[in-house]
């Protein structure tokens, strides 16, 4: 496999500014320029996330954009996995209570479904999968998890999505009660990015 040594720029298959900034912090230290879909002078169609897993969705997004731009692309997919709900909302996290996406309706649906579930069975995790697609190479995956449990009621004002109902292991407050910096040290995305960074450092130096 060719390393990423010759790569000067990488495209992130996202228009989410928070995510793009996380990638910028990581790659620009390594001398690789990060571009978002909004930075490209090309029309990229909306990509339907039709996969049954985070890996499939990240792969669909990364490979679709890579086939259009013909250069390295990273895409991510993430969500909340609740054991007592057989893994739901999973890949449906963003639209669990229907469309358009509504964070409050989504987490209220999870709380309702877990109403009769006792604390020891409220285990859950956030999962993030990054897919790196390069022309002519197999797509690579980097996964990160953050284990925890589902609270009985929403608390906290920070973060987004299911943060107000998710209590990370080792804490007695929700993810939404942590500061952005505290969350960024334990989040699923942080762990996935760490794995990507390890791979990158190894392959940049090889
Ligand atoms: P996406 O990967 O940006 O499409 O995110 C999918 C959905 O998963 C989001 O809309 C949220 O509902 C949920 N999600 C992903 N990451 C987080 C997080 O860090 N906190 C809370 N919810 C999250």
mmCIF file of C-alpha atoms and ligand atoms in Angstrom:
data_model
loop_
_atom_site.group_PDB
_atom_site.id
_atom_site.type_symbol
_atom_site.label_atom_id
_atom_site.label_comp_id
_atom_site.label_asym_id
_atom_site.label_seq_id
_atom_site.Cartn_x
_atom_site.Cartn_y
_atom_site.Cartn_z
ATOM 1 C CA UNK A 1 0.000 0.000 0.000
ATOM 2 C CA UNK A 2 1.191 3.485 -0.908
ATOM 3 C CA UNK A 3 1.507 5.603 2.209
ATOM 4 C CA UNK A 4 0.006 9.055 2.476
ATOM 5 C CA UNK A 5 3.501 10.516 2.217
ATOM 6 C CA UNK A 6 2.927 12.174 -1.166
ATOM 7 C CA UNK A 7 -0.523 13.483 -0.266
ATOM 8 C CA UNK A 8 -0.619 17.256 -0.035
ATOM 9 C CA UNK A 9 -4.323 17.733 0.511
ATOM 10 C CA UNK A 10 -7.262 15.742 1.722
ATOM 11 C CA UNK A 11 -10.982 16.283 1.252
ATOM 12 C CA UNK A 12 -13.416 15.768 4.108
ATOM 13 C CA UNK A 13 -16.782 14.596 2.779
ATOM 14 C CA UNK A 14 -18.731 16.910 5.070
ATOM 15 C CA UNK A 15 -20.036 20.448 5.302
ATOM 16 C CA UNK A 16 -20.122 20.407 9.118
ATOM 17 C CA UNK A 17 -17.793 23.186 10.333
ATOM 18 C CA UNK A 18 -17.128 21.569 13.733
ATOM 19 C CA UNK A 19 -15.992 18.346 12.103
ATOM 20 C CA UNK A 20 -13.889 20.128 9.476
ATOM 21 C CA UNK A 21 -12.085 22.045 12.228
ATOM 22 C CA UNK A 22 -11.245 18.838 14.080
ATOM 23 C CA UNK A 23 -9.706 17.451 10.894
ATOM 24 C CA UNK A 24 -7.856 20.685 10.190
ATOM 25 C CA UNK A 25 -6.216 20.548 13.625
ATOM 26 C CA UNK A 26 -5.056 17.017 12.957
ATOM 27 C CA UNK A 27 -3.854 17.238 9.362
ATOM 28 C CA UNK A 28 -2.435 20.726 9.095
ATOM 29 C CA UNK A 29 0.164 19.797 11.752
ATOM 30 C CA UNK A 30 1.286 17.100 9.332
ATOM 31 C CA UNK A 31 1.534 19.550 6.438
ATOM 32 C CA UNK A 32 -1.608 18.251 4.722
ATOM 33 C CA UNK A 33 -4.211 20.824 3.595
ATOM 34 C CA UNK A 34 -7.815 20.038 4.540
ATOM 35 C CA UNK A 35 -10.702 20.969 2.238
ATOM 36 C CA UNK A 36 -14.425 20.550 2.874
ATOM 37 C CA UNK A 37 -17.045 19.909 0.218
ATOM 38 C CA UNK A 38 -17.843 23.628 0.364
ATOM 39 C CA UNK A 39 -14.245 24.461 -0.632
ATOM 40 C CA UNK A 40 -14.475 22.432 -3.834
ATOM 41 C CA UNK A 41 -15.288 24.023 -7.145
ATOM 42 C CA UNK A 42 -17.454 21.056 -8.084
ATOM 43 C CA UNK A 43 -21.047 20.047 -7.628
ATOM 44 C CA UNK A 44 -21.221 17.086 -5.273
ATOM 45 C CA UNK A 45 -24.701 15.522 -5.128
ATOM 46 C CA UNK A 46 -26.380 14.746 -1.779
ATOM 47 C CA UNK A 47 -25.269 11.230 -0.860
ATOM 48 C CA UNK A 48 -27.942 8.918 0.578
ATOM 49 C CA UNK A 49 -26.802 7.026 3.654
ATOM 50 C CA UNK A 50 -28.297 3.698 2.694
ATOM 51 C CA UNK A 51 -25.879 1.465 4.635
ATOM 52 C CA UNK A 52 -26.897 -0.829 7.504
ATOM 53 C CA UNK A 53 -23.753 -0.045 9.504
ATOM 54 C CA UNK A 54 -21.606 2.990 10.359
ATOM 55 C CA UNK A 55 -18.804 1.408 8.302
ATOM 56 C CA UNK A 56 -21.011 1.061 5.220
ATOM 57 C CA UNK A 57 -22.270 4.639 5.420
ATOM 58 C CA UNK A 58 -18.785 6.098 5.927
ATOM 59 C CA UNK A 59 -17.523 3.980 3.002
ATOM 60 C CA UNK A 60 -20.385 5.051 0.684
ATOM 61 C CA UNK A 61 -19.718 8.733 1.427
ATOM 62 C CA UNK A 62 -15.911 8.525 1.123
ATOM 63 C CA UNK A 63 -15.885 6.396 -2.056
ATOM 64 C CA UNK A 64 -18.626 8.401 -3.807
ATOM 65 C CA UNK A 65 -16.787 11.687 -3.291
ATOM 66 C CA UNK A 66 -13.371 10.131 -4.084
ATOM 67 C CA UNK A 67 -14.728 8.806 -7.392
ATOM 68 C CA UNK A 68 -15.801 12.350 -8.329
ATOM 69 C CA UNK A 69 -12.709 14.273 -7.197
ATOM 70 C CA UNK A 70 -10.146 11.523 -7.850
ATOM 71 C CA UNK A 71 -8.073 12.276 -4.762
ATOM 72 C CA UNK A 72 -8.020 11.142 -1.087
ATOM 73 C CA UNK A 73 -11.261 11.629 0.821
ATOM 74 C CA UNK A 74 -12.268 11.033 4.431
ATOM 75 C CA UNK A 75 -15.890 10.582 5.483
ATOM 76 C CA UNK A 76 -17.359 9.780 8.859
ATOM 77 C CA UNK A 77 -20.510 8.298 10.264
ATOM 78 C CA UNK A 78 -21.521 8.220 13.898
ATOM 79 C CA UNK A 79 -24.390 7.610 16.260
ATOM 80 C CA UNK A 80 -25.681 6.212 19.522
ATOM 81 C CA UNK A 81 -25.972 2.458 20.153
ATOM 82 C CA UNK A 82 -28.267 1.416 23.043
ATOM 83 C CA UNK A 83 -27.976 -2.212 24.203
ATOM 84 C CA UNK A 84 -31.553 -2.504 25.545
ATOM 85 C CA UNK A 85 -32.838 -1.323 22.134
ATOM 86 C CA UNK A 86 -30.863 -3.946 20.202
ATOM 87 C CA UNK A 87 -28.413 -1.302 19.005
ATOM 88 C CA UNK A 88 -30.951 1.361 17.987
ATOM 89 C CA UNK A 89 -30.941 4.228 17.116
ATOM 90 C CA UNK A 90 -27.587 3.252 15.499
ATOM 91 C CA UNK A 91 -27.325 4.394 11.875
ATOM 92 C CA UNK A 92 -30.745 6.051 12.266
ATOM 93 C CA UNK A 93 -29.515 8.327 15.096
ATOM 94 C CA UNK A 94 -29.961 11.595 13.184
ATOM 95 C CA UNK A 95 -33.550 10.853 12.136
ATOM 96 C CA UNK A 96 -34.719 8.461 14.879
ATOM 97 C CA UNK A 97 -37.948 10.387 15.566
ATOM 98 C CA UNK A 98 -38.484 11.180 11.870
ATOM 99 C CA UNK A 99 -37.467 13.999 9.572
ATOM 100 C CA UNK A 100 -36.468 16.787 9.745
ATOM 101 C CA UNK A 101 -33.838 15.978 12.393
ATOM 102 C CA UNK A 102 -34.917 17.080 15.874
ATOM 103 C CA UNK A 103 -32.428 16.390 18.688
ATOM 104 C CA UNK A 104 -35.011 16.766 21.473
ATOM 105 C CA UNK A 105 -37.588 14.482 19.831
ATOM 106 C CA UNK A 106 -34.833 11.946 19.148
ATOM 107 C CA UNK A 107 -33.614 11.691 22.738
ATOM 108 C CA UNK A 108 -37.161 11.799 24.129
ATOM 109 C CA UNK A 109 -37.971 8.783 21.985
ATOM 110 C CA UNK A 110 -34.991 6.913 23.471
ATOM 111 C CA UNK A 111 -36.033 7.927 27.028
ATOM 112 C CA UNK A 112 -39.625 6.734 26.388
ATOM 113 C CA UNK A 113 -38.440 3.418 25.019
ATOM 114 C CA UNK A 114 -36.226 2.909 28.077
ATOM 115 C CA UNK A 115 -38.854 3.968 30.613
ATOM 116 C CA UNK A 116 -39.151 0.519 32.200
ATOM 117 C CA UNK A 117 -35.455 -0.354 31.876
ATOM 118 C CA UNK A 118 -33.447 -0.398 35.117
ATOM 119 C CA UNK A 119 -30.114 1.360 35.498
ATOM 120 C CA UNK A 120 -27.848 -1.646 35.047
ATOM 121 C CA UNK A 121 -29.414 -2.364 31.663
ATOM 122 C CA UNK A 122 -29.183 1.199 30.332
ATOM 123 C CA UNK A 123 -25.711 0.686 28.849
ATOM 124 C CA UNK A 124 -24.942 2.461 25.564
ATOM 125 C CA UNK A 125 -22.095 3.855 23.503
ATOM 126 C CA UNK A 126 -21.385 6.551 20.981
ATOM 127 C CA UNK A 127 -19.594 5.155 17.922
ATOM 128 C CA UNK A 128 -17.709 7.026 15.197
ATOM 129 C CA UNK A 129 -16.239 5.442 12.073
ATOM 130 C CA UNK A 130 -13.903 7.283 9.708
ATOM 131 C CA UNK A 131 -13.371 5.911 6.192
ATOM 132 C CA UNK A 132 -10.319 6.956 4.167
ATOM 133 C CA UNK A 133 -10.707 6.360 0.433
ATOM 134 C CA UNK A 134 -7.793 6.907 -1.959
ATOM 135 C CA UNK A 135 -7.895 6.349 -5.724
ATOM 136 C CA UNK A 136 -6.881 2.782 -6.548
ATOM 137 C CA UNK A 137 -6.553 1.709 -2.877
ATOM 138 C CA UNK A 138 -8.760 -0.267 -0.496
ATOM 139 C CA UNK A 139 -10.776 1.975 1.813
ATOM 140 C CA UNK A 140 -9.383 2.069 5.360
ATOM 141 C CA UNK A 141 -11.482 2.401 8.540
ATOM 142 C CA UNK A 142 -10.733 3.970 11.938
ATOM 143 C CA UNK A 143 -13.284 3.413 14.704
ATOM 144 C CA UNK A 144 -13.750 5.122 18.060
ATOM 145 C CA UNK A 145 -16.177 4.463 20.912
ATOM 146 C CA UNK A 146 -17.302 6.201 24.081
ATOM 147 C CA UNK A 147 -19.009 3.861 26.578
ATOM 148 C CA UNK A 148 -21.666 5.017 29.015
ATOM 149 C CA UNK A 149 -25.292 4.720 30.034
ATOM 150 C CA UNK A 150 -28.591 6.473 29.322
ATOM 151 C CA UNK A 151 -29.849 8.865 32.019
ATOM 152 C CA UNK A 152 -33.488 9.047 33.179
ATOM 153 C CA UNK A 153 -33.898 12.674 32.163
ATOM 154 C CA UNK A 154 -32.036 15.169 29.955
ATOM 155 C CA UNK A 155 -29.486 17.465 31.611
ATOM 156 C CA UNK A 156 -26.935 20.013 30.356
ATOM 157 C CA UNK A 157 -26.726 22.628 27.654
ATOM 158 C CA UNK A 158 -23.497 21.785 25.816
ATOM 159 C CA UNK A 159 -22.884 19.552 22.831
ATOM 160 C CA UNK A 160 -25.642 18.324 20.532
ATOM 161 C CA UNK A 161 -27.694 15.278 19.627
ATOM 162 C CA UNK A 162 -28.015 12.733 22.432
ATOM 163 C CA UNK A 163 -25.457 14.420 24.730
ATOM 164 C CA UNK A 164 -28.100 15.495 27.327
ATOM 165 C CA UNK A 165 -29.114 11.875 28.025
ATOM 166 C CA UNK A 166 -25.692 10.175 27.814
ATOM 167 C CA UNK A 167 -23.606 9.650 30.972
ATOM 168 C CA UNK A 168 -20.059 8.625 30.003
ATOM 169 C CA UNK A 169 -18.423 5.858 32.092
ATOM 170 C CA UNK A 170 -16.481 7.350 35.018
ATOM 171 C CA UNK A 171 -18.749 10.426 35.220
ATOM 172 C CA UNK A 172 -21.971 11.179 37.072
ATOM 173 C CA UNK A 173 -23.010 13.998 34.741
ATOM 174 C CA UNK A 174 -24.217 13.876 31.143
ATOM 175 C CA UNK A 175 -22.049 14.593 28.119
ATOM 176 C CA UNK A 176 -24.005 17.869 27.728
ATOM 177 C CA UNK A 177 -22.832 18.948 31.216
ATOM 178 C CA UNK A 178 -19.177 18.627 30.190
ATOM 179 C CA UNK A 179 -17.337 21.496 28.529
ATOM 180 C CA UNK A 180 -16.404 21.155 24.870
ATOM 181 C CA UNK A 181 -12.774 20.505 25.850
ATOM 182 C CA UNK A 182 -13.752 17.814 28.371
ATOM 183 C CA UNK A 183 -15.996 16.093 25.809
ATOM 184 C CA UNK A 184 -13.321 16.271 23.125
ATOM 185 C CA UNK A 185 -10.896 14.286 25.313
ATOM 186 C CA UNK A 186 -13.233 11.297 25.718
ATOM 187 C CA UNK A 187 -15.498 11.348 22.664
ATOM 188 C CA UNK A 188 -15.919 8.605 20.090
ATOM 189 C CA UNK A 189 -14.714 11.039 17.395
ATOM 190 C CA UNK A 190 -11.596 11.825 19.424
ATOM 191 C CA UNK A 191 -10.735 8.117 19.669
ATOM 192 C CA UNK A 192 -11.372 7.532 15.941
ATOM 193 C CA UNK A 193 -9.205 10.547 15.085
ATOM 194 C CA UNK A 194 -6.445 9.256 17.392
ATOM 195 C CA UNK A 195 -6.413 5.982 15.452
ATOM 196 C CA UNK A 196 -6.285 7.838 12.141
ATOM 197 C CA UNK A 197 -3.488 10.003 13.509
ATOM 198 C CA UNK A 198 -1.447 6.942 14.546
ATOM 199 C CA UNK A 199 -1.853 5.441 11.091
ATOM 200 C CA UNK A 200 -0.969 8.727 9.471
ATOM 201 C CA UNK A 201 2.145 9.291 11.563
ATOM 202 C CA UNK A 202 3.357 5.765 10.797
ATOM 203 C CA UNK A 203 2.663 6.112 7.068
ATOM 204 C CA UNK A 204 4.010 9.644 6.781
ATOM 205 C CA UNK A 205 7.259 8.501 8.308
ATOM 206 C CA UNK A 206 7.564 5.316 6.276
HETATM 207 P P1 LIG B 1 -23.550 12.192 11.824
HETATM 208 O O1 LIG B 1 -22.487 11.158 11.881
HETATM 209 O O2 LIG B 1 -23.027 13.586 11.888
HETATM 210 O O3 LIG B 1 -24.545 11.939 10.717
HETATM 211 O O4 LIG B 1 -24.362 12.049 13.204
HETATM 212 C C1 LIG B 1 -25.405 11.136 13.351
HETATM 213 C C2 LIG B 1 -26.219 11.440 14.590
HETATM 214 O O5 LIG B 1 -25.652 10.742 15.691
HETATM 215 C C3 LIG B 1 -26.265 12.907 15.028
HETATM 216 O O6 LIG B 1 -27.288 13.599 14.377
HETATM 217 C C4 LIG B 1 -26.569 12.743 16.507
HETATM 218 O O7 LIG B 1 -27.940 12.514 16.707
HETATM 219 C C5 LIG B 1 -25.802 11.478 16.870
HETATM 220 N N1 LIG B 1 -24.460 11.807 17.375
HETATM 221 C C6 LIG B 1 -23.271 11.606 16.744
HETATM 222 N N2 LIG B 1 -22.253 12.053 17.492
HETATM 223 C C7 LIG B 1 -22.813 12.579 18.612
HETATM 224 C C8 LIG B 1 -22.270 13.233 19.766
HETATM 225 O O8 LIG B 1 -21.061 13.459 19.912
HETATM 226 N N3 LIG B 1 -23.165 13.608 20.684
HETATM 227 C C9 LIG B 1 -24.506 13.408 20.566
HETATM 228 N N4 LIG B 1 -25.058 12.835 19.521
HETATM 229 C C10 LIG B 1 -24.223 12.403 18.537
#
